[in-house]
mmCIF file of C-alpha atoms in Angstrom:
data_model
loop_
_atom_site.group_PDB
_atom_site.id
_atom_site.type_symbol
_atom_site.label_atom_id
_atom_site.label_comp_id
_atom_site.label_asym_id
_atom_site.label_seq_id
_atom_site.Cartn_x
_atom_site.Cartn_y
_atom_site.Cartn_z
ATOM 1 C CA MET A 1 1.415 12.678 -24.788
ATOM 2 C CA LYS A 2 4.439 12.305 -23.144
ATOM 3 C CA LYS A 3 4.769 10.167 -20.086
ATOM 4 C CA PRO A 4 5.496 11.341 -16.385
ATOM 5 C CA LEU A 5 8.575 10.322 -15.480
ATOM 6 C CA ILE A 6 9.772 9.447 -11.963
ATOM 7 C CA PHE A 7 13.863 10.017 -10.726
ATOM 8 C CA TRP A 8 14.653 6.639 -8.489
ATOM 9 C CA CYS A 9 18.012 6.679 -6.249
ATOM 10 C CA GLY A 10 18.981 2.897 -5.795
ATOM 11 C CA SER A 11 19.994 -0.161 -7.667
ATOM 12 C CA ILE A 12 17.792 -2.507 -8.793
ATOM 13 C CA LEU A 13 20.252 -5.920 -8.890
ATOM 14 C CA ASN A 14 19.633 -8.959 -11.200
ATOM 15 C CA TYR A 15 19.881 -12.263 -9.602
ATOM 16 C CA GLU A 16 24.316 -12.698 -10.405
ATOM 17 C CA GLY A 17 24.223 -9.121 -8.640
ATOM 18 C CA LEU A 18 22.618 -9.613 -5.576
ATOM 19 C CA LYS A 19 24.454 -12.934 -5.474
ATOM 20 C CA HIS A 20 28.037 -11.270 -5.917
ATOM 21 C CA TYR A 21 27.183 -8.374 -3.492
ATOM 22 C CA VAL A 22 26.341 -9.565 -0.109
ATOM 23 C CA GLY A 23 25.480 -6.086 1.465
ATOM 24 C CA GLU A 24 22.685 -5.758 -0.950
ATOM 25 C CA SER A 25 19.150 -6.806 0.275
ATOM 26 C CA ALA A 26 16.974 -9.575 -1.497
ATOM 27 C CA ALA A 27 14.012 -8.411 -0.225
ATOM 28 C CA ALA A 28 14.841 -4.468 -0.680
ATOM 29 C CA THR A 29 15.405 -5.359 -4.516
ATOM 30 C CA GLN A 30 12.527 -7.457 -4.771
ATOM 31 C CA TRP A 31 10.211 -4.507 -3.165
ATOM 32 C CA SER A 32 11.638 -1.870 -5.369
ATOM 33 C CA TYR A 33 11.555 -4.311 -8.603
ATOM 34 C CA GLY A 34 7.625 -4.863 -7.902
ATOM 35 C CA LEU A 35 6.850 -1.375 -7.314
ATOM 36 C CA LEU A 36 8.717 0.170 -10.399
ATOM 37 C CA SER A 37 7.632 -2.618 -12.547
ATOM 38 C CA ALA A 38 3.724 -1.435 -11.643
ATOM 39 C CA LEU A 39 4.990 2.156 -12.236
ATOM 40 C CA SER A 40 5.812 1.600 -15.614
ATOM 41 C CA ALA A 41 2.930 -0.415 -16.172
ATOM 42 C CA ASN A 42 0.743 2.281 -15.251
ATOM 43 C CA ASN A 43 2.496 4.429 -17.859
ATOM 44 C CA VAL A 44 4.860 6.207 -15.698
ATOM 45 C CA ASP A 45 8.512 6.136 -16.879
ATOM 46 C CA VAL A 46 11.337 5.266 -14.578
ATOM 47 C CA LYS A 47 14.729 6.195 -14.464
ATOM 48 C CA THR A 48 17.182 4.822 -11.652
ATOM 49 C CA TYR A 49 20.332 6.237 -10.564
ATOM 50 C CA ALA A 50 21.961 3.002 -9.174
ATOM 51 C CA PRO A 51 25.186 3.329 -6.814
ATOM 52 C CA ILE A 52 25.838 -0.517 -5.881
ATOM 53 C CA TRP A 53 26.809 -0.864 -1.865
ATOM 54 C CA ASP A 54 30.088 -3.073 -2.153
ATOM 55 C CA SER A 55 32.153 -3.700 0.530
ATOM 56 C CA ALA A 56 34.839 -1.277 1.833
ATOM 57 C CA PHE A 57 38.061 -1.155 0.028
ATOM 58 C CA PRO A 58 40.711 -3.597 0.006
ATOM 59 C CA LYS A 59 37.903 -6.206 0.739
ATOM 60 C CA GLY A 60 35.830 -4.579 -1.880
ATOM 61 C CA LYS A 61 36.455 -2.874 -5.310
ATOM 62 C CA LEU A 62 37.757 0.167 -5.245
ATOM 63 C CA PHE A 63 35.427 1.626 -7.936
ATOM 64 C CA PRO A 64 32.447 -0.811 -7.488
ATOM 65 C CA GLY A 65 29.821 -1.539 -9.548
ATOM 66 C CA LYS A 66 29.129 -3.182 -12.802
ATOM 67 C CA SER A 67 26.567 -2.261 -15.193
ATOM 68 C CA THR A 68 25.988 -5.990 -16.250
ATOM 69 C CA TYR A 69 24.910 -6.778 -12.318
ATOM 70 C CA LEU A 70 21.548 -3.853 -12.833
ATOM 71 C CA GLU A 71 18.146 -5.411 -13.798
ATOM 72 C CA GLN A 72 17.838 -4.673 -17.907
ATOM 73 C CA SER A 73 14.251 -4.337 -17.677
ATOM 74 C CA PHE A 74 14.833 -0.198 -16.114
ATOM 75 C CA ASP A 75 16.744 2.641 -17.498
ATOM 76 C CA GLN A 76 19.555 2.365 -14.985
ATOM 77 C CA THR A 77 22.587 4.902 -14.804
ATOM 78 C CA LEU A 78 25.555 3.409 -12.722
ATOM 79 C CA VAL A 79 26.766 5.512 -9.873
ATOM 80 C CA ARG A 80 30.413 4.943 -9.852
ATOM 81 C CA TYR A 81 32.207 6.232 -6.630
ATOM 82 C CA VAL A 82 35.490 5.700 -4.367
ATOM 83 C CA ASN A 83 35.056 2.966 -1.839
ATOM 84 C CA LEU A 84 37.361 4.116 0.519
ATOM 85 C CA PRO A 85 35.941 3.631 4.225
ATOM 86 C CA TRP A 86 34.958 6.994 5.567
ATOM 87 C CA ILE A 87 34.939 8.507 2.121
ATOM 88 C CA ARG A 88 32.745 6.390 0.222
ATOM 89 C CA PRO A 89 29.225 8.238 1.531
ATOM 90 C CA LYS A 90 30.325 11.415 -0.073
ATOM 91 C CA SER A 91 31.746 10.118 -2.419
ATOM 92 C CA ILE A 92 28.380 8.492 -3.718
ATOM 93 C CA ALA A 93 26.569 11.778 -2.997
ATOM 94 C CA PHE A 94 28.712 13.941 -5.018
ATOM 95 C CA SER A 95 28.463 11.356 -8.016
ATOM 96 C CA LEU A 96 24.707 11.062 -7.721
ATOM 97 C CA GLU A 97 24.094 14.655 -7.498
ATOM 98 C CA LYS A 98 26.423 15.155 -10.387
ATOM 99 C CA ALA A 99 24.613 12.574 -12.837
ATOM 100 C CA ILE A 100 21.143 13.712 -11.688
ATOM 101 C CA LYS A 101 22.113 17.403 -12.407
ATOM 102 C CA ASP A 102 23.870 16.545 -15.907
ATOM 103 C CA GLU A 103 20.035 14.828 -16.725
ATOM 104 C CA LEU A 104 18.403 18.042 -15.334
ATOM 105 C CA ARG A 105 20.809 20.808 -17.385
ATOM 106 C CA LYS A 106 19.009 18.725 -20.590
ATOM 107 C CA GLY A 107 15.703 19.979 -20.092
ATOM 108 C CA THR A 108 14.394 16.650 -18.110
ATOM 109 C CA ARG A 109 12.120 17.188 -15.726
ATOM 110 C CA PRO A 110 10.393 14.392 -13.663
ATOM 111 C CA ILE A 111 7.287 14.745 -11.239
ATOM 112 C CA ALA A 112 9.405 13.792 -8.309
ATOM 113 C CA ILE A 113 12.598 12.372 -7.650
ATOM 114 C CA LEU A 114 12.196 8.949 -4.989
ATOM 115 C CA ASN A 115 15.130 7.655 -2.951
ATOM 116 C CA TYR A 116 15.112 4.261 -1.510
ATOM 117 C CA ASN A 117 15.611 4.697 2.411
ATOM 118 C CA PRO A 118 16.975 8.136 3.789
ATOM 119 C CA LEU A 119 20.830 7.133 3.595
ATOM 120 C CA SER A 120 23.175 10.120 4.045
ATOM 121 C CA TYR A 121 24.450 9.911 0.508
ATOM 122 C CA TYR A 122 20.609 10.423 -0.891
ATOM 123 C CA SER A 123 20.077 12.889 1.767
ATOM 124 C CA GLU A 124 23.367 15.067 0.842
ATOM 125 C CA ALA A 125 22.748 14.575 -2.755
ATOM 126 C CA LEU A 126 19.069 15.486 -2.981
ATOM 127 C CA ASP A 127 19.044 18.387 -0.391
ATOM 128 C CA LYS A 128 21.425 20.373 -3.020
ATOM 129 C CA ILE A 129 19.113 18.851 -5.661
ATOM 130 C CA SER A 130 15.987 20.453 -4.211
ATOM 131 C CA ARG A 131 17.775 23.821 -3.223
ATOM 132 C CA LYS A 132 18.641 24.212 -7.170
ATOM 133 C CA TYR A 133 15.579 22.782 -8.287
ATOM 134 C CA PRO A 134 12.747 23.257 -5.553
ATOM 135 C CA ASP A 135 9.786 22.956 -8.400
ATOM 136 C CA ILE A 136 10.525 18.818 -8.661
ATOM 137 C CA PRO A 137 9.535 17.215 -5.347
ATOM 138 C CA TRP A 138 11.978 14.918 -3.076
ATOM 139 C CA VAL A 139 9.998 12.232 -1.446
ATOM 140 C CA ASN A 140 11.705 9.395 0.894
ATOM 141 C CA ILE A 141 10.694 5.835 0.799
ATOM 142 C CA VAL A 142 11.255 5.249 4.266
ATOM 143 C CA LEU A 143 12.074 1.586 5.770
ATOM 144 C CA ASP A 144 15.676 1.407 7.926
ATOM 145 C CA LEU A 145 15.895 3.844 10.728
ATOM 146 C CA ASN A 146 17.840 3.546 13.605
ATOM 147 C CA ASP A 147 15.277 4.211 16.276
ATOM 148 C CA PRO A 148 14.188 7.775 15.906
ATOM 149 C CA THR A 149 12.636 7.825 19.517
ATOM 150 C CA VAL A 150 15.960 8.353 20.714
ATOM 151 C CA ASP A 151 16.124 12.124 19.676
ATOM 152 C CA ASN A 152 12.647 12.385 18.674
ATOM 153 C CA TRP A 153 13.056 12.027 14.964
ATOM 154 C CA ALA A 154 15.336 14.780 15.049
ATOM 155 C CA THR A 155 17.906 13.511 12.841
ATOM 156 C CA PHE A 156 15.578 12.219 10.474
ATOM 157 C CA LEU A 157 13.697 15.196 10.136
ATOM 158 C CA GLN A 158 16.993 17.295 9.464
ATOM 159 C CA ALA A 159 18.268 15.105 6.997
ATOM 160 C CA THR A 160 15.151 14.903 5.047
ATOM 161 C CA ARG A 161 14.017 18.768 5.571
ATOM 162 C CA ARG A 162 13.783 19.592 1.858
ATOM 163 C CA SER A 163 12.076 16.680 1.217
ATOM 164 C CA LYS A 164 8.514 17.531 0.082
ATOM 165 C CA GLY A 165 7.036 13.899 1.884
ATOM 166 C CA SER A 166 7.709 10.264 2.884
ATOM 167 C CA VAL A 167 6.384 6.924 2.179
ATOM 168 C CA PHE A 168 6.696 4.627 5.243
ATOM 169 C CA LEU A 169 6.781 0.602 4.411
ATOM 170 C CA SER A 170 6.528 0.242 8.262
ATOM 171 C CA TRP A 171 2.790 0.831 10.113
ATOM 172 C CA TRP A 172 4.770 2.213 12.988
ATOM 173 C CA GLY A 173 6.725 4.551 11.244
ATOM 174 C CA TYR A 174 3.641 5.597 9.556
ATOM 175 C CA CYS A 175 1.625 6.253 12.484
ATOM 176 C CA ASN A 176 4.268 7.944 14.543
ATOM 177 C CA ALA A 177 6.375 10.121 12.325
ATOM 178 C CA PRO A 178 5.748 13.639 13.049
ATOM 179 C CA LEU A 179 5.218 14.772 9.508
ATOM 180 C CA GLU A 180 1.726 16.119 7.688
ATOM 181 C CA ASN A 181 2.708 14.421 3.772
ATOM 182 C CA LYS A 182 3.148 10.907 4.414
ATOM 183 C CA LEU A 183 2.230 7.643 3.067
ATOM 184 C CA HIS A 184 1.639 4.009 4.286
ATOM 185 C CA LEU A 185 2.852 1.530 1.342
ATOM 186 C CA ASP A 186 3.737 -1.841 2.697
ATOM 187 C CA ALA A 187 4.343 -4.180 -0.044
ATOM 188 C CA GLY A 188 2.475 -5.780 -2.943
ATOM 189 C CA TRP A 189 2.663 -8.745 -5.070
ATOM 190 C CA SER A 190 2.343 -9.727 -9.130
ATOM 191 C CA GLY A 191 -1.121 -10.553 -9.204
ATOM 192 C CA THR A 192 -0.807 -13.702 -10.275
ATOM 193 C CA LEU A 193 -1.194 -16.647 -7.908
ATOM 194 C CA PRO A 194 1.598 -19.365 -7.758
ATOM 195 C CA ASN A 195 0.701 -23.373 -8.054
ATOM 196 C CA THR A 196 0.586 -25.081 -4.916
ATOM 197 C CA VAL A 197 0.213 -28.840 -4.169
ATOM 198 C CA LYS A 198 0.454 -30.693 -1.220
ATOM 199 C CA ALA A 199 3.752 -32.358 -0.615
ATOM 200 C CA SER A 200 4.385 -35.975 0.574
ATOM 201 C CA GLU A 201 7.172 -34.476 2.876
ATOM 202 C CA LYS A 202 6.154 -32.224 5.589
ATOM 203 C CA VAL A 203 8.559 -29.127 5.200
ATOM 204 C CA PHE A 204 8.817 -25.859 7.102
ATOM 205 C CA ILE A 205 10.504 -23.028 5.024
ATOM 206 C CA TYR A 206 12.124 -20.142 6.477
ATOM 207 C CA ALA A 207 13.279 -17.675 3.616
ATOM 208 C CA GLY A 208 15.544 -14.685 4.569
ATOM 209 C CA LYS A 209 18.366 -12.797 6.674
ATOM 210 C CA LEU A 210 20.209 -15.229 8.654
ATOM 211 C CA GLU A 211 21.173 -12.549 11.117
ATOM 212 C CA GLU A 212 20.651 -13.167 14.933
ATOM 213 C CA TYR A 213 17.929 -10.241 15.089
ATOM 214 C CA GLY A 214 15.792 -12.064 12.842
ATOM 215 C CA GLY A 215 15.301 -14.579 15.128
ATOM 216 C CA ILE A 216 17.052 -17.463 13.756
ATOM 217 C CA ASN A 217 18.339 -18.493 17.031
ATOM 218 C CA GLN A 218 14.941 -18.905 18.063
ATOM 219 C CA LEU A 219 13.959 -21.507 15.242
ATOM 220 C CA ILE A 220 17.698 -23.360 15.450
ATOM 221 C CA GLU A 221 16.733 -23.919 19.497
ATOM 222 C CA ALA A 222 13.653 -25.137 18.469
ATOM 223 C CA ILE A 223 14.548 -27.534 15.979
ATOM 224 C CA LYS A 224 16.788 -28.795 18.566
ATOM 225 C CA ILE A 225 14.343 -30.220 20.608
ATOM 226 C CA MET A 226 11.448 -30.851 18.107
ATOM 227 C CA PRO A 227 10.280 -34.288 18.706
ATOM 228 C CA ASP A 228 9.196 -35.163 15.287
ATOM 229 C CA LYS A 229 11.550 -37.202 12.928
ATOM 230 C CA ASP A 230 9.465 -37.295 9.654
ATOM 231 C CA VAL A 231 9.783 -33.351 9.399
ATOM 232 C CA TYR A 232 11.840 -31.178 7.284
ATOM 233 C CA PHE A 233 13.100 -27.309 7.957
ATOM 234 C CA ASP A 234 14.626 -26.004 4.353
ATOM 235 C CA PHE A 235 16.521 -22.671 4.867
ATOM 236 C CA TYR A 236 17.062 -20.067 1.892
ATOM 237 C CA GLY A 237 19.333 -17.152 2.241
ATOM 238 C CA LYS A 238 22.635 -15.171 1.672
ATOM 239 C CA ARG A 239 25.983 -15.811 3.522
ATOM 240 C CA SER A 240 25.557 -18.269 6.080
ATOM 241 C CA ASN A 241 24.913 -18.939 9.651
ATOM 242 C CA THR A 242 27.604 -20.866 11.856
ATOM 243 C CA ALA A 243 24.941 -22.228 14.426
ATOM 244 C CA LEU A 244 22.682 -23.176 11.299
ATOM 245 C CA ASP A 245 25.403 -24.849 9.273
ATOM 246 C CA LYS A 246 26.532 -26.755 12.355
ATOM 247 C CA LEU A 247 23.046 -27.825 13.290
ATOM 248 C CA ALA A 248 22.754 -29.189 9.592
ATOM 249 C CA ALA A 249 25.846 -31.098 9.631
ATOM 250 C CA GLU A 250 24.263 -33.064 12.855
ATOM 251 C CA ASP A 251 20.450 -32.961 12.000
ATOM 252 C CA SER A 252 19.286 -34.407 8.664
ATOM 253 C CA ARG A 253 16.083 -32.809 9.001
ATOM 254 C CA VAL A 254 17.674 -29.636 8.501
ATOM 255 C CA ARG A 255 18.620 -28.212 4.944
ATOM 256 C CA PHE A 256 20.419 -25.037 4.248
ATOM 257 C CA HIS A 257 19.880 -24.016 0.751
ATOM 258 C CA GLY A 258 22.189 -21.037 0.517
ATOM 259 C CA PHE A 259 21.010 -18.067 -2.255
ATOM 260 C CA VAL A 260 18.549 -19.431 -4.935
ATOM 261 C CA PRO A 261 17.250 -18.215 -8.021
ATOM 262 C CA ASP A 262 13.525 -17.311 -7.546
ATOM 263 C CA GLU A 263 12.301 -20.043 -9.772
ATOM 264 C CA GLN A 264 13.956 -22.470 -7.327
ATOM 265 C CA LEU A 265 12.481 -20.787 -4.502
ATOM 266 C CA ASP A 266 8.729 -20.371 -5.722
ATOM 267 C CA GLU A 267 8.820 -24.146 -6.469
ATOM 268 C CA ALA A 268 10.004 -25.019 -3.197
ATOM 269 C CA CYS A 269 7.483 -22.886 -1.431
ATOM 270 C CA SER A 270 4.667 -24.053 -3.613
ATOM 271 C CA LYS A 271 5.100 -27.526 -1.761
ATOM 272 C CA ALA A 272 5.576 -26.410 1.624
ATOM 273 C CA THR A 273 3.744 -27.369 4.737
ATOM 274 C CA ALA A 274 3.775 -24.232 6.415
ATOM 275 C CA PHE A 275 6.378 -20.935 6.860
ATOM 276 C CA LEU A 276 8.671 -19.781 9.464
ATOM 277 C CA ASN A 277 9.042 -15.977 10.234
ATOM 278 C CA PRO A 278 10.530 -15.707 13.594
ATOM 279 C CA ARG A 279 11.902 -12.404 14.914
ATOM 280 C CA ASP A 280 13.972 -11.172 18.055
ATOM 281 C CA LEU A 281 11.199 -8.951 19.917
ATOM 282 C CA SER A 282 13.682 -7.183 21.884
ATOM 283 C CA HIS A 283 15.003 -5.569 18.403
ATOM 284 C CA GLN A 284 14.866 -1.965 17.975
ATOM 285 C CA THR A 285 14.173 -2.546 14.238
ATOM 286 C CA ASN A 286 10.973 -4.087 14.730
ATOM 287 C CA ASN A 287 9.230 -0.552 14.769
ATOM 288 C CA MET A 288 10.744 -0.023 11.210
ATOM 289 C CA ILE A 289 10.266 -3.484 9.851
ATOM 290 C CA PHE A 290 7.873 -4.284 6.481
ATOM 291 C CA PRO A 291 6.022 -7.524 5.462
ATOM 292 C CA SER A 292 7.988 -7.933 2.353
ATOM 293 C CA LYS A 293 8.707 -11.287 3.385
ATOM 294 C CA LEU A 294 5.215 -11.971 4.957
ATOM 295 C CA LEU A 295 3.805 -10.985 2.079
ATOM 296 C CA PHE A 296 6.131 -13.589 -0.214
ATOM 297 C CA TYR A 297 4.658 -15.987 2.287
ATOM 298 C CA ILE A 298 1.153 -15.183 2.018
ATOM 299 C CA LYS A 299 1.139 -15.945 -1.756
ATOM 300 C CA TYR A 300 0.914 -19.447 -1.366
ATOM 301 C CA ARG A 301 -1.789 -19.174 0.924
ATOM 302 C CA LYS A 302 -0.292 -21.814 3.853
ATOM 303 C CA PRO A 303 0.071 -21.284 7.555
ATOM 304 C CA ILE A 304 3.095 -18.750 8.704
ATOM 305 C CA ILE A 305 4.128 -19.414 12.094
ATOM 306 C CA GLY A 306 5.448 -15.637 13.579
ATOM 307 C CA PRO A 307 4.850 -13.213 16.063
ATOM 308 C CA THR A 308 3.105 -9.977 15.728
ATOM 309 C CA MET A 309 5.410 -6.872 15.361
ATOM 310 C CA PRO A 310 4.974 -2.921 15.544
ATOM 311 C CA GLY A 311 5.807 -2.531 11.843
ATOM 312 C CA ILE A 312 3.458 -4.839 10.202
ATOM 313 C CA ALA A 313 -0.186 -3.297 9.822
ATOM 314 C CA PRO A 314 -2.607 -4.882 12.129
ATOM 315 C CA GLU A 315 -4.683 -6.397 9.287
ATOM 316 C CA TYR A 316 -1.755 -9.176 8.409
ATOM 317 C CA ASN A 317 -2.237 -10.054 12.275
ATOM 318 C CA SER A 318 -5.068 -12.521 12.104
ATOM 319 C CA LEU A 319 -2.700 -14.720 9.259
ATOM 320 C CA LEU A 320 -0.362 -15.117 11.668
ATOM 321 C CA VAL A 321 0.076 -18.774 13.871
ATOM 322 C CA GLN A 322 1.428 -16.871 16.726
ATOM 323 C CA PRO A 323 3.659 -18.721 19.193
ATOM 324 C CA ALA A 324 2.650 -17.890 23.292
ATOM 325 C CA ASP A 325 6.269 -16.462 23.821
ATOM 326 C CA SER A 326 9.737 -16.672 22.008
ATOM 327 C CA SER A 327 10.917 -19.752 23.638
ATOM 328 C CA PRO A 328 11.879 -22.756 22.110
ATOM 329 C CA GLU A 329 9.213 -25.057 23.917
ATOM 330 C CA SER A 330 6.247 -22.541 22.352
ATOM 331 C CA TRP A 331 7.641 -22.468 18.838
ATOM 332 C CA VAL A 332 7.798 -26.480 19.047
ATOM 333 C CA THR A 333 4.185 -26.333 20.104
ATOM 334 C CA VAL A 334 2.781 -24.070 17.519
ATOM 335 C CA MET A 335 4.798 -26.171 14.729
ATOM 336 C CA GLN A 336 3.373 -29.493 15.860
ATOM 337 C CA ASN A 337 -0.182 -27.802 16.034
ATOM 338 C CA THR A 338 0.245 -26.627 12.451
ATOM 339 C CA LEU A 339 1.014 -30.079 11.333
ATOM 340 C CA ARG A 340 -2.368 -31.300 12.762
ATOM 341 C CA LEU A 341 -4.689 -28.496 11.159
ATOM 342 C CA THR A 342 -7.707 -30.235 9.258
ATOM 343 C CA GLU A 343 -8.300 -29.379 5.955
ATOM 344 C CA LYS A 344 -10.884 -27.067 6.726
ATOM 345 C CA GLU A 345 -8.679 -25.041 8.979
ATOM 346 C CA THR A 346 -5.702 -24.813 5.916
ATOM 347 C CA LYS A 347 -8.822 -23.707 3.638
ATOM 348 C CA LYS A 348 -9.815 -21.181 6.216
ATOM 349 C CA ILE A 349 -6.036 -19.948 6.047
ATOM 350 C CA ALA A 350 -6.088 -20.141 2.407
ATOM 351 C CA SER A 351 -9.135 -17.807 2.147
ATOM 352 C CA ASP A 352 -7.492 -15.385 4.642
ATOM 353 C CA CYS A 353 -4.538 -14.794 2.756
ATOM 354 C CA THR A 354 -6.471 -14.367 -0.613
ATOM 355 C CA LYS A 355 -8.423 -11.386 0.950
ATOM 356 C CA ILE A 356 -5.380 -9.792 1.918
ATOM 357 C CA LEU A 357 -3.641 -10.378 -1.130
ATOM 358 C CA GLN A 358 -6.319 -8.628 -3.220
ATOM 359 C CA LYS A 359 -6.188 -5.419 -1.494
ATOM 360 C CA LYS A 360 -1.905 -5.520 -2.440
ATOM 361 C CA THR A 361 -1.417 -5.891 -6.113
ATOM 362 C CA TRP A 362 1.865 -3.969 -6.875
ATOM 363 C CA ASP A 363 -0.640 -2.441 -9.627
ATOM 364 C CA SER A 364 -3.092 -0.793 -6.311
ATOM 365 C CA GLN A 365 0.048 0.173 -4.649
ATOM 366 C CA ALA A 366 1.770 1.902 -7.615
ATOM 367 C CA SER A 367 -1.369 3.835 -7.885
ATOM 368 C CA ASN A 368 -1.348 5.087 -4.400
ATOM 369 C CA LEU A 369 2.069 6.313 -4.673
ATOM 370 C CA ILE A 370 1.074 8.358 -7.937
ATOM 371 C CA LYS A 371 -2.065 9.918 -6.317
ATOM 372 C CA PHE A 372 0.296 10.871 -3.621
ATOM 373 C CA LEU A 373 2.740 12.482 -5.718
ATOM 374 C CA GLU A 374 0.074 14.222 -7.761
ATOM 375 C CA ALA A 375 -1.285 15.851 -4.321
ATOM 376 C CA LEU A 376 2.269 17.275 -3.191
#
């Protein structure tokens, strides 16, 4: 019996690709990799159409993208485009539409076409394909949106008017989107627990984007006034942060490791004392955030310090050790309290993490998505 087929619009980069293209998100790639791998394991064939987002020419390549930067465990078609400012979204849309239609003309029929984020070039290409092939459902996987409340979702609804449904990674987005056919599917994990150890060093780890909206400044200011001298703060992420670089040069407790292979990050996290998950609570992106980093931390079943956010489903809230507010003093207090947790308290945290993990395997998330697609 022939396997069902899904077309996926979005690139899945390998480590070298993520390191080379700073505009490509490691969190988005890991999320996509996890879901698509689980779909494959559930007897679904996946074919991806992969434009690689580069800096605009002349900073980036005029015709960006190399197949060697694509994850080889998937059937990926590199989508080339003209990388000139203002032209590149239209160029991606044209190339993507042509590549998919070329495959459809061969008689290939997927059960659905999915796109990671309703970016303009995906929406433009898939709108045209949906007009010509209305029997093939187009489904959006939605993460990033400019604040949809500004125009009461009008821009999103217009861009996706021919799609048959939307999958929201954000709990807030799922609850508030004015749609009938929608699914909440936040994040997942492989199902194999990493080894964890109690290391001799006391280490707080932050792994993720180092932009201001991610709350990095809260941590920097808190570390400056943290009196404990026997702790370390290890940062992992792409690009760099000027304030963090300055602090690392002045404070030996602060160590910036950059963007490292998964194996190296896993080893560090297995020895961590706790994880740091800050956020600028005034930033509008909090509505559309999803718990990829949070679920990555949860795998290690150790304390996670950070605030609740509207995009994160309420079931995660009990796992967070929450500062009273965003002030550096509150962060210092909660970090010091975390260092004083008893063995009984840390075992309770590990148990609570395990309960969430049991519901969030990629296999279960892929099954939820397949059921949603079958119902359309």
